[in-house]
Short mmCIF file of C-alpha atoms in Angstrom, two decimals:
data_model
loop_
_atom_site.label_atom_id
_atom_site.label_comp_id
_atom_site.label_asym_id
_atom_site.label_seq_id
_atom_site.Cartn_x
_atom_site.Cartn_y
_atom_site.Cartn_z
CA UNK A 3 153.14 93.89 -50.65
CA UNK A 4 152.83 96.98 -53.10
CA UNK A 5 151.35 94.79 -55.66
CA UNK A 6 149.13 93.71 -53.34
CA UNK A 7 147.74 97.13 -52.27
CA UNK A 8 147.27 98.01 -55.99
CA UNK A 9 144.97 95.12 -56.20
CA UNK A 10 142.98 96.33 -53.04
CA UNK A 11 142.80 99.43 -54.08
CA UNK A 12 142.08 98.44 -57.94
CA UNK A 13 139.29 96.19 -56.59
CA UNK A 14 137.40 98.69 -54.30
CA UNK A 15 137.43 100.92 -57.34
CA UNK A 16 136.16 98.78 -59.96
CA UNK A 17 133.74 97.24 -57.73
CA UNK A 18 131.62 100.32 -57.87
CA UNK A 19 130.79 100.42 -61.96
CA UNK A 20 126.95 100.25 -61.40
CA UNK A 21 123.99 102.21 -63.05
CA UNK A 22 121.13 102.52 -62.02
CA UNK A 23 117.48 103.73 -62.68
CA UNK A 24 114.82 104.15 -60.08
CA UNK A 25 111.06 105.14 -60.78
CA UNK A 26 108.34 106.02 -58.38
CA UNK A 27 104.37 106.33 -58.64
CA UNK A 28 102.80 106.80 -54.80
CA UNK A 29 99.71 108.34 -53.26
CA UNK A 30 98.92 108.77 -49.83
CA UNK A 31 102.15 108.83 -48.26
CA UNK A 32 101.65 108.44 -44.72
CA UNK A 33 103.41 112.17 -43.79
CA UNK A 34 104.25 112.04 -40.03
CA UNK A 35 105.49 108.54 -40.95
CA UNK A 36 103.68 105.44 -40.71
CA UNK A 37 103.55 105.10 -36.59
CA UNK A 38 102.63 102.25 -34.52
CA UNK A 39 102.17 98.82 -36.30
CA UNK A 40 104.61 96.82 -38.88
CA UNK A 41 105.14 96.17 -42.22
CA UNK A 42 105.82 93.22 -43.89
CA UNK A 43 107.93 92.82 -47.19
CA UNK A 44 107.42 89.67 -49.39
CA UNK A 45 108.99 88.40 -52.86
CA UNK A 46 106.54 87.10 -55.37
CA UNK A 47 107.43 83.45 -56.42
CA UNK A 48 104.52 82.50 -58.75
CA UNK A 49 106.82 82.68 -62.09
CA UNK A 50 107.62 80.02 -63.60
CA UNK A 51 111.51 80.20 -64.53
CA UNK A 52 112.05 82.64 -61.25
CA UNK A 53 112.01 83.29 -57.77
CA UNK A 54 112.47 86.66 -56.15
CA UNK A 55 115.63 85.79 -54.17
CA UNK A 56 114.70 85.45 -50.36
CA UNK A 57 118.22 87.27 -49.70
CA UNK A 58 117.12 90.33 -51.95
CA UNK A 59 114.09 90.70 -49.05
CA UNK A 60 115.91 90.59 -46.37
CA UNK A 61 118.58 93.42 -47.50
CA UNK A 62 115.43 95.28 -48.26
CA UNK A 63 113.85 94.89 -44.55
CA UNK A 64 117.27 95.49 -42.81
CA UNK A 65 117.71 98.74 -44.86
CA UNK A 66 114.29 99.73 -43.93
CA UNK A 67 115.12 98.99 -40.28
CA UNK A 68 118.23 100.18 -39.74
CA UNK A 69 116.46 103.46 -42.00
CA UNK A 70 114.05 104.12 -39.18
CA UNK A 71 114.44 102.37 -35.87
CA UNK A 72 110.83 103.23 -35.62
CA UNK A 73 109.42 100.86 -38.30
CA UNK A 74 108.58 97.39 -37.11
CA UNK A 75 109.63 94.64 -40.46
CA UNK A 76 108.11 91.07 -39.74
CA UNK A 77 110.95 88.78 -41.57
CA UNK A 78 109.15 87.62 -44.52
CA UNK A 79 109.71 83.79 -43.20
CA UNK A 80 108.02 84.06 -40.06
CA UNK A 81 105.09 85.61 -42.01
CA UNK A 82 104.51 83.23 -44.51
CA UNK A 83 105.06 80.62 -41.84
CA UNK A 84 102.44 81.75 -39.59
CA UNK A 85 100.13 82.49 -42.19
CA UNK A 86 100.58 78.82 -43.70
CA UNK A 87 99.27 78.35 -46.30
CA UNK A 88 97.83 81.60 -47.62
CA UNK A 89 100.74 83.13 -48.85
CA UNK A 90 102.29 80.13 -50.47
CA UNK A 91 103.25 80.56 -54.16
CA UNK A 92 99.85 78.94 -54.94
CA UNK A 93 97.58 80.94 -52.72
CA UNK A 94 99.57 84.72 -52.51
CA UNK A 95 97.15 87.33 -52.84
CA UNK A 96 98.12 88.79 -56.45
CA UNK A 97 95.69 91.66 -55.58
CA UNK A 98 94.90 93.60 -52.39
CA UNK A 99 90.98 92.55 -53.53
CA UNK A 100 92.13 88.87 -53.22
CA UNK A 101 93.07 89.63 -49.35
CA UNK A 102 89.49 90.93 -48.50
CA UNK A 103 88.37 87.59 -49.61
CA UNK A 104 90.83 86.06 -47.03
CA UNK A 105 90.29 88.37 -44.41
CA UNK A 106 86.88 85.99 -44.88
CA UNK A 107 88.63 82.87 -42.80
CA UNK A 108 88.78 84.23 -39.03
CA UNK A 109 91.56 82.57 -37.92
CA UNK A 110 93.29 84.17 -41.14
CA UNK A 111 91.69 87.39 -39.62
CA UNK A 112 92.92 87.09 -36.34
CA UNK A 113 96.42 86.21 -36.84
CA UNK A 114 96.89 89.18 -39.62
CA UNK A 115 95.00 91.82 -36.45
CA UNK A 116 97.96 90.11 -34.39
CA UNK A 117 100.51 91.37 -36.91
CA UNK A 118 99.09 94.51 -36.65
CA UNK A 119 99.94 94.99 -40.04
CA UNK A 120 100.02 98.21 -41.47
CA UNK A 121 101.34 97.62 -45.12
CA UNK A 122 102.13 94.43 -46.93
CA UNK A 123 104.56 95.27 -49.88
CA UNK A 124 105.67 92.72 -52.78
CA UNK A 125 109.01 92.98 -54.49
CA UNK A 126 108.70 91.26 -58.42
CA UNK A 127 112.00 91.35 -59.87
CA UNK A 128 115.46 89.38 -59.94
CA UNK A 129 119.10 89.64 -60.43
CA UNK A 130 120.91 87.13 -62.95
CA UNK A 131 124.22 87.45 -64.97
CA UNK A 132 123.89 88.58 -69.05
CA UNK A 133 126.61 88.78 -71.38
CA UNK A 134 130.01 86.89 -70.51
CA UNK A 135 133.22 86.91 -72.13
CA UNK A 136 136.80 86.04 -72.28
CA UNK A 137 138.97 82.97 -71.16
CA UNK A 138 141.34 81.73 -68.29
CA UNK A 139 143.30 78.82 -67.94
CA UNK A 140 144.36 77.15 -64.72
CA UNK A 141 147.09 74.64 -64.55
CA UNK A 142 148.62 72.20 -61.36
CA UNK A 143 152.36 71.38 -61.60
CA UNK A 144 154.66 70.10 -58.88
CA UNK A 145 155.47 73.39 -57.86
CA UNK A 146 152.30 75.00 -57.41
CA UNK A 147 149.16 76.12 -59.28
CA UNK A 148 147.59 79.23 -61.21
CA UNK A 149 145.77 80.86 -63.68
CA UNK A 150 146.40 83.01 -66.14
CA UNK A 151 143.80 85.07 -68.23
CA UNK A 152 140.78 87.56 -67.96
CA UNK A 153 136.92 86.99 -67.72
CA UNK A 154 134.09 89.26 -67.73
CA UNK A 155 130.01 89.31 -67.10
CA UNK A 156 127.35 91.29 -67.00
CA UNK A 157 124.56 91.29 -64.42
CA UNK A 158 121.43 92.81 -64.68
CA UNK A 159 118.66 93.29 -61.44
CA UNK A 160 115.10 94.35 -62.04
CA UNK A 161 112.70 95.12 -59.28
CA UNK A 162 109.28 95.87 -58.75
CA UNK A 163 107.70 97.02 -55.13
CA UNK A 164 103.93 97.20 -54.76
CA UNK A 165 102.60 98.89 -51.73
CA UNK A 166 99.46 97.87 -50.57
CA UNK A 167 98.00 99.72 -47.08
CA UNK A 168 96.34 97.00 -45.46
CA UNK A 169 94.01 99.38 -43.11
CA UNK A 170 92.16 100.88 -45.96
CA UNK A 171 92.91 98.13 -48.62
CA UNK A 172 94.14 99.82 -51.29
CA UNK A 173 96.78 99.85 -53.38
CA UNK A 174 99.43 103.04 -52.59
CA UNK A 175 102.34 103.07 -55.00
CA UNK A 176 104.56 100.99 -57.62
CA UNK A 177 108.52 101.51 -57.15
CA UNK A 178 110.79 99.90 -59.13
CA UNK A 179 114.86 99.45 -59.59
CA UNK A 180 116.79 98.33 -62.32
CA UNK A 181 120.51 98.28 -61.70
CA UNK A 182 123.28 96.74 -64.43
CA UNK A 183 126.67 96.20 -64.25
CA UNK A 184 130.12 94.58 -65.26
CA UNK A 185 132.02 92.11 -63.13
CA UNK A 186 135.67 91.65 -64.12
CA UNK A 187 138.05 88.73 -63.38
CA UNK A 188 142.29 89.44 -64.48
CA UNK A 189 143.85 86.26 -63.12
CA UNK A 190 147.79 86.76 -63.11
CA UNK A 191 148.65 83.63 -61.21
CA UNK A 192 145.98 84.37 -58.47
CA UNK A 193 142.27 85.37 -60.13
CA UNK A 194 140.82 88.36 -58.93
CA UNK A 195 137.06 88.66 -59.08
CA UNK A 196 136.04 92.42 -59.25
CA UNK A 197 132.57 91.97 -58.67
CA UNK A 198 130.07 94.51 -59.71
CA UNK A 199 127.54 95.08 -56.14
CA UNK A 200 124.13 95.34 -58.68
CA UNK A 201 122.01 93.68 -56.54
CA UNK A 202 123.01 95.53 -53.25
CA UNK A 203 122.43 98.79 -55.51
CA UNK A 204 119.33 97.92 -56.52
CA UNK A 205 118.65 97.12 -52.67
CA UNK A 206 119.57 100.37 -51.48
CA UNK A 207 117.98 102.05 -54.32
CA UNK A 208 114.70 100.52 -53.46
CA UNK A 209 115.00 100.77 -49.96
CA UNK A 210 115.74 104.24 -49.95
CA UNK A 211 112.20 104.80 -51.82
CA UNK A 212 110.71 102.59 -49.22
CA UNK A 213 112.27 104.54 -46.62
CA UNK A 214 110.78 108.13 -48.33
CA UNK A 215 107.67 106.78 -47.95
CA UNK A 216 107.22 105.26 -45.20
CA UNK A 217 109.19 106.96 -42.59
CA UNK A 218 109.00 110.93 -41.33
CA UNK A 219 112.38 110.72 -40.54
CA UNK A 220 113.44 110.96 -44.03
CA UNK B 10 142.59 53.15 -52.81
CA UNK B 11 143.47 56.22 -55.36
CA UNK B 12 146.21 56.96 -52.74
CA UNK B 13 147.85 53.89 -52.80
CA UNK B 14 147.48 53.52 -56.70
CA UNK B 15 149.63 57.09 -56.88
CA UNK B 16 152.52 56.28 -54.11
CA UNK B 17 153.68 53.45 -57.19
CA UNK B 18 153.74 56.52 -59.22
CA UNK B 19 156.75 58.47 -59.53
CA UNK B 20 154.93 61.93 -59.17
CA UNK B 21 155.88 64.91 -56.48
CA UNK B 22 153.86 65.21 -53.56
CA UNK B 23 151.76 68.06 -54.18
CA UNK B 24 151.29 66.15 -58.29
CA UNK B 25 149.46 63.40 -56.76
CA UNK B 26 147.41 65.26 -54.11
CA UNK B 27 146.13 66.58 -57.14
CA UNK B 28 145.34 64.18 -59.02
CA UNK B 29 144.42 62.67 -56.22
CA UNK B 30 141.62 65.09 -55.76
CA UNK B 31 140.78 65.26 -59.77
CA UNK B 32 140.03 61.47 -59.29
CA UNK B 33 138.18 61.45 -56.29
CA UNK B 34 135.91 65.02 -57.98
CA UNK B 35 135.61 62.41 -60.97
CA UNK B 36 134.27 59.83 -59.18
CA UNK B 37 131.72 62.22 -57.02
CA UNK B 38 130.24 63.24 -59.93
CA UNK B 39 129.55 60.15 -61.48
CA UNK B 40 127.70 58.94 -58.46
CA UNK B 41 124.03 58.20 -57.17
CA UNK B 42 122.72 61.13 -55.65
CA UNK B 43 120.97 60.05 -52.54
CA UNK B 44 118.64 63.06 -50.83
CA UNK B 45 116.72 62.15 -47.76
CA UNK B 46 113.82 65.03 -47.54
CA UNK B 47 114.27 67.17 -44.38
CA UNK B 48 112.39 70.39 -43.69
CA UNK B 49 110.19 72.14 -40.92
CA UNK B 50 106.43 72.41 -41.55
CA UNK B 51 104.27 75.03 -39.99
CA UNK B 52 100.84 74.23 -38.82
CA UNK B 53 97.84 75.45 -40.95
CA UNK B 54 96.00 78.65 -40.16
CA UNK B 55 92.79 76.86 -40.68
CA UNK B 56 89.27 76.59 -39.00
CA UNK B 57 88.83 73.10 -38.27
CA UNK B 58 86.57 70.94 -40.26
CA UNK B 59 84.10 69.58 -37.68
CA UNK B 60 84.66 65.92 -38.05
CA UNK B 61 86.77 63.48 -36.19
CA UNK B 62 89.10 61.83 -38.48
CA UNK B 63 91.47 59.14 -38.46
CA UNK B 64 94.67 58.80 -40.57
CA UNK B 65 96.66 56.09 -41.90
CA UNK B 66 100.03 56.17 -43.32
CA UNK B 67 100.23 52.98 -45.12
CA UNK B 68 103.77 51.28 -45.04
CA UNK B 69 104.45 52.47 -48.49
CA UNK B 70 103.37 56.13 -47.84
CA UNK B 71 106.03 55.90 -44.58
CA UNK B 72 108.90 54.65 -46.87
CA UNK B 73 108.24 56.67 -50.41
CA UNK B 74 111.50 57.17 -51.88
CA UNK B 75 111.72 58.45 -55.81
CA UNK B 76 114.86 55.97 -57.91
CA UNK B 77 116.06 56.97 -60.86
CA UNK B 78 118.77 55.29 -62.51
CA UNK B 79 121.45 57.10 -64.72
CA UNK B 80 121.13 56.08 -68.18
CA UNK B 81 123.53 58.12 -70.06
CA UNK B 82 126.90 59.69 -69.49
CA UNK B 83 126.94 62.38 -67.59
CA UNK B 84 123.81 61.82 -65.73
CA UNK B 85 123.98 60.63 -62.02
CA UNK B 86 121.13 58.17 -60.14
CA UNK B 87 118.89 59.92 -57.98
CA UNK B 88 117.37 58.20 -54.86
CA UNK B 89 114.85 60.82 -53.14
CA UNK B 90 113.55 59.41 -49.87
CA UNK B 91 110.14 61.49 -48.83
CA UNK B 92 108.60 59.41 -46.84
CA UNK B 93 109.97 60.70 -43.47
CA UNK B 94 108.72 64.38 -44.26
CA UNK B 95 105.44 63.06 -45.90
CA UNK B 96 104.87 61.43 -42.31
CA UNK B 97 106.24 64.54 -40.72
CA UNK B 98 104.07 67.44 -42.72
CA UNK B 99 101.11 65.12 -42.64
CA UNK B 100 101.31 65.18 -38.99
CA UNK B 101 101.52 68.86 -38.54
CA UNK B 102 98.51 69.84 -41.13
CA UNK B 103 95.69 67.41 -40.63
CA UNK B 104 95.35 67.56 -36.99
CA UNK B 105 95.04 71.63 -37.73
CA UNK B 106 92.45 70.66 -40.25
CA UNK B 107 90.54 68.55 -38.64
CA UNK B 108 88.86 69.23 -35.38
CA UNK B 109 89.62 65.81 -34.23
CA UNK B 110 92.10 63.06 -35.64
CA UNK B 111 93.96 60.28 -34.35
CA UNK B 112 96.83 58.21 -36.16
CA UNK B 113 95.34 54.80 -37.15
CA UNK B 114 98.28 52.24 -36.34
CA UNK B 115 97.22 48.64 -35.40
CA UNK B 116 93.45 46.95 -35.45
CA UNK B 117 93.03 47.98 -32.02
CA UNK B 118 93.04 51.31 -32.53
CA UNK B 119 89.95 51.14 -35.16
CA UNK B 120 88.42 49.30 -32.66
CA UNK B 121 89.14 51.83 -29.94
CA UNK B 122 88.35 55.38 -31.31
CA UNK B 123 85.20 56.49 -33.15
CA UNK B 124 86.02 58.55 -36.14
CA UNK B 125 83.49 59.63 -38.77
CA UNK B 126 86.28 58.11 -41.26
CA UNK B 127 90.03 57.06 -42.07
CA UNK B 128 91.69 59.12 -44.48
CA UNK B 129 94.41 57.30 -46.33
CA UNK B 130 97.14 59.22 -48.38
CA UNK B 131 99.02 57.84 -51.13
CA UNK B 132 101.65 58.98 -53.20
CA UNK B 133 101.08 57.46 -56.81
CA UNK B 134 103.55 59.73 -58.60
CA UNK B 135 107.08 61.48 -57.91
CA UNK B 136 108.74 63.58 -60.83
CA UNK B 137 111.77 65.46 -60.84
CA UNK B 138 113.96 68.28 -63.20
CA UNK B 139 117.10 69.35 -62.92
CA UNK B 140 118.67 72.25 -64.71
CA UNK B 141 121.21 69.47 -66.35
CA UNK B 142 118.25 68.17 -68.43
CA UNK B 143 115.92 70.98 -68.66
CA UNK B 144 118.31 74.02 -69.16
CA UNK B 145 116.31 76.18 -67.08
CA UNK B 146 117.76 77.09 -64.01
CA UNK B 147 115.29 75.99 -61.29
CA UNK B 148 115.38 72.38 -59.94
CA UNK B 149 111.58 71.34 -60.13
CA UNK B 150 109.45 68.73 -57.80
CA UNK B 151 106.17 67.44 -58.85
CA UNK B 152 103.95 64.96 -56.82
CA UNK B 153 100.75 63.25 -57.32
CA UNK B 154 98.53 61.87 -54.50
CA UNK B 155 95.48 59.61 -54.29
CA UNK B 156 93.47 60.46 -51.41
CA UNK B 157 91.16 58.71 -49.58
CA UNK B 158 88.38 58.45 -46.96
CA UNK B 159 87.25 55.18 -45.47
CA UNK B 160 84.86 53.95 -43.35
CA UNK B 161 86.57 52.87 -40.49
CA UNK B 162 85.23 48.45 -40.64
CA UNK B 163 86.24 48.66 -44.11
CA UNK B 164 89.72 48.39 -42.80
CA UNK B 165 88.84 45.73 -40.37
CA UNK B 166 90.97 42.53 -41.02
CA UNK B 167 88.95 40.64 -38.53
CA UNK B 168 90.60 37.32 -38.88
CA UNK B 169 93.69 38.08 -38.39
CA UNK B 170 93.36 41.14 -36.13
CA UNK B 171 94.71 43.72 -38.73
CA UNK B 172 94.51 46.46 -40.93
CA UNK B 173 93.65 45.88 -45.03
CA UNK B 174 93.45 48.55 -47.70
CA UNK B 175 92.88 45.68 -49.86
CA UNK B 176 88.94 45.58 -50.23
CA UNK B 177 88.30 48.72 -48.52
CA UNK B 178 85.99 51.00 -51.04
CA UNK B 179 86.50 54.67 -50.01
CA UNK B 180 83.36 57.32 -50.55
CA UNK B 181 85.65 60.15 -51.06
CA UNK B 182 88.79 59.85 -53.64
CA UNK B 183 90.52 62.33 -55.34
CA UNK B 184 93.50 63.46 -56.85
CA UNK B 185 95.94 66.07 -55.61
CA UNK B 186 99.26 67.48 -57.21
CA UNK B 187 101.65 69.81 -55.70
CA UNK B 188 104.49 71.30 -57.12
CA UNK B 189 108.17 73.21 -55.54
CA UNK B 190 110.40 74.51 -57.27
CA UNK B 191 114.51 76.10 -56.07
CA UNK B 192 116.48 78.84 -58.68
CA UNK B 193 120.26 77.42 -59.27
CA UNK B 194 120.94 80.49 -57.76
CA UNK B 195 119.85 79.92 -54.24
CA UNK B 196 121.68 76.80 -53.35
CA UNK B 197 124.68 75.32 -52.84
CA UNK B 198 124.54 72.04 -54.41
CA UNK B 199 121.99 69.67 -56.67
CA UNK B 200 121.09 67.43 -53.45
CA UNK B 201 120.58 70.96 -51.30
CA UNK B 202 117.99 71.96 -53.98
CA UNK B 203 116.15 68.98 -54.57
CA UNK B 204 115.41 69.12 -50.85
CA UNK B 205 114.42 72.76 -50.63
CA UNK B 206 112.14 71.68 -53.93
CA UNK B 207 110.25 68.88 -52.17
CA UNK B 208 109.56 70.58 -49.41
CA UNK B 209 108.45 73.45 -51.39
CA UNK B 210 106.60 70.66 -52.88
CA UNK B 211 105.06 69.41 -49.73
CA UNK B 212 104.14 72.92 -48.61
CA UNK B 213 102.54 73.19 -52.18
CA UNK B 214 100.47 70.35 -51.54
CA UNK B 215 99.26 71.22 -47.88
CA UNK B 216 98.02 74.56 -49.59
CA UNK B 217 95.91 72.95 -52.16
CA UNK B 218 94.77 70.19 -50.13
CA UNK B 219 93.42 73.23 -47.74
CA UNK B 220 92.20 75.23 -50.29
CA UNK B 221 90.47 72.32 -52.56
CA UNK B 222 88.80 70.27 -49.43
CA UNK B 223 85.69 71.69 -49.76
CA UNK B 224 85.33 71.53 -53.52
CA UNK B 225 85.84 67.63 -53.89
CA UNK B 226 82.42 65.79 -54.94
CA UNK B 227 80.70 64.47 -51.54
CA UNK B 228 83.18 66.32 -49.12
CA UNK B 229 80.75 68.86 -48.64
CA UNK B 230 77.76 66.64 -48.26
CA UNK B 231 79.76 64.01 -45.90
CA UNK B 232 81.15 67.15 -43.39
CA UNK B 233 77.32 68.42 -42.94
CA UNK B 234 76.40 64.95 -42.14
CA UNK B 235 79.15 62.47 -41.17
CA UNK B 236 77.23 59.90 -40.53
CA UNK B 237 75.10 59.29 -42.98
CA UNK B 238 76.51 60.56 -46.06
CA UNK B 239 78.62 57.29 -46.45
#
């Protein structure tokens, strides 16, 4: 039982080792918040060897949501799906000049007045693990099973947020994140993963900036 | 049958559940992979081409699968089966694309509705890459299709009241490639990503079939003037 609570409390402390940097460029910060209309945030997934993880966007729109009650966040599936097929990894704008040219199709047009959309934001960027090292070894016998040993990773996240404000097409500010970490994994019969949160850091860190510009309340 | 094999062992209980399970694990992963395609397509944000259009999904396009055969150790068959969500995103976009189409399915219905022509898709090529032969962590999809557009009598098996591809000579083909992609990272298992890849894939090839339509030699000229430009 006491070992046991060591391990909780070991874990909960160790889980924290992240660092992280966060940079900012913005203009035109709306300052008595953004107001009526919605927002919509979108991962780029043009790269080849990537793909902005889908999960990543969605902890960025629930922290902006639960941030200010008073901002509207259209989940980035139901926006790509009801824009079909202009925001597909073939067709995404890669410029806010690129959208003029499809505010050209009216039924592109109408469905984006809809929306109401006040600013369309895409995150660049992923998480993935770096260095790992050490070994474990796991064995089954007749009277049970374990491992014994010790394991370790990196993980590194790097994030990029364009803001674009769609009512006077421009582009408004660059954020980005980049978060790194080390994950540990002591196995003493049962192994326990210490896991370092870098991607929820860098998901707070960029929501918070999010939040600083976009709402009043903050 | 492992079961049985390990009760004429003289192992413990919990032993041969084990081994039980290292066999069976074993076995899984030497096996064909087989991934029917399943997804939900949304319909186009489009403004309709003004021609009435008929479609046929030819008995091949309806059953497309993708085989390939492990030939070395450590590799696993793949069987991909498309042809269900071909049908079923097919469905969904052209009728959005078209101001008018109906689904060609026996002789009668050429005879019955008037369309300006039948388009015909085909897929002539199905790749695949998984992070086991490519070492980069994305499972890949790429397709090829031939596409067509027929006059509607071309199609016309008069003598024995059905439809032929066989002599038809369309006034419109071209190519069109799509490609989907899924990071390791985002799934839970190979056939799981293979799926989300084709129907990445099939998404992929909606948006370039949207976005190239006007751009392929005599589309233009045949929309402005459906009934003479064949």
């Amino acid at each position: 039982m006491r070992v046991t609570a060591l391990l909780v409390v070991a874990t909960t402390l160790l889980g924290g080792c992240v660092t992280a940097n966060v940079d900012e460029m913005t203009f035109d910060a709306p300052v008595a918040g953004m107001g009526e209309g919605s927002i919509v945030i979108l991962g780029r997934r043009h790269a080849p060897d990537y793909d902005t993880e889908p999960d990543f966007i969605d902890c960025i729109g629930g922290h902006v949501s639960r941030g200010d009650a008073g901002i509207s966040v259209i989940p980035e599936r139901q926006f790509i799906d009801s824009l079909y097929p202009w925001f597909e990894p073939r067709t995404a704008p890669l410029s806010i000049e690129s959208v003029d040219r499809l505010m050209t199709v009216p039924s592109v047009a109408n469905k984006l007045g809809e929306l109401d959309l006040q600013y369309m934001i895409w995150i660049d960027g992923r998480t993935e693990d770096t260095n790992s090292s050490g070994s474990m070894t796991c064995g089954v016998g007749p009277t049970g099973a374990g491992c014994f040993g010790f394991g370790t990773w990196g993980t590194e996240s790097e994030y990029e947020a364009t803001i674009w404000n769609f009512g006077e097409g421009s582009e408004v500010g660059r954020m980005s994140a980049q978060t790194s970490g080390q994950s540990y994994m002591p196995a003493v019969v049962v192994p326990i993963p210490i896991i370092a949160p870098v991607q929820d850091t860098a998901c707070e860190s960029l929501g918070n900036q999010l939040l600083q510009y976009l709402s009043a309340e903050s | 049958m492992v079961e049985r094999l390990l009760d004429s062992t003289t192992l413990g209980r919990r032993a041969k559940s084990a081994l039980a399970l290292t066999c069976l694990l074993a076995l899984a992963a030497c096996s064909a992979r087989e991934v029917v395609v399943e997804g939900s397509f949304p319909t186009p944000v489009v403004d309709p081409v003004p021609v009435s259009v008929g479609v046929l999904f030819t008995k091949e396009f309806r059953e497309h699968e993708l085989v390939d055969d492990a030939t070395g150790r450590g590799e696993a068959s793949w069987r991909v089966s498309t042809g269900v969500a071909q049908v079923d995103f097919w469905s969904t976009l052209l009728p959005a694309f078209f101001q008018n189409v109906v689904f060609i399915e026996s002789y009668e219905d050429l005879n019955t509705y008037d369309v300006d022509a039948v388009l015909i898709p085909e897929v002539t090529d199905v790749q695949y890459a998984i992070p086991l032969y490519t070492n980069v962590k994305v499972y890949e999809i790429w397709m090829r299709y031939q596409l067509s557009l027929v006059e509607p009598d071309q199609l016309k098996d008069d003598e024995n009241q059905a439809i032929t591809t066989e002599n038809a000579q369309p006034f419109v083909q071209w190519p069109l490639t799509a490609y989907g992609k899924t990071p390791t990272a985002f799934l839970q298992s190979d056939t799981d990503a293979v799926n989300q890849a084709a129907v990445m894939a099939l998404r992929d090839a909606g948006a370039n079939f949207i976005t190239s339509f006007g751009r392929v030699p005599g589309v233009l000229e045949w929309v402005a003037n459906p009934e003479e430009a064949q």
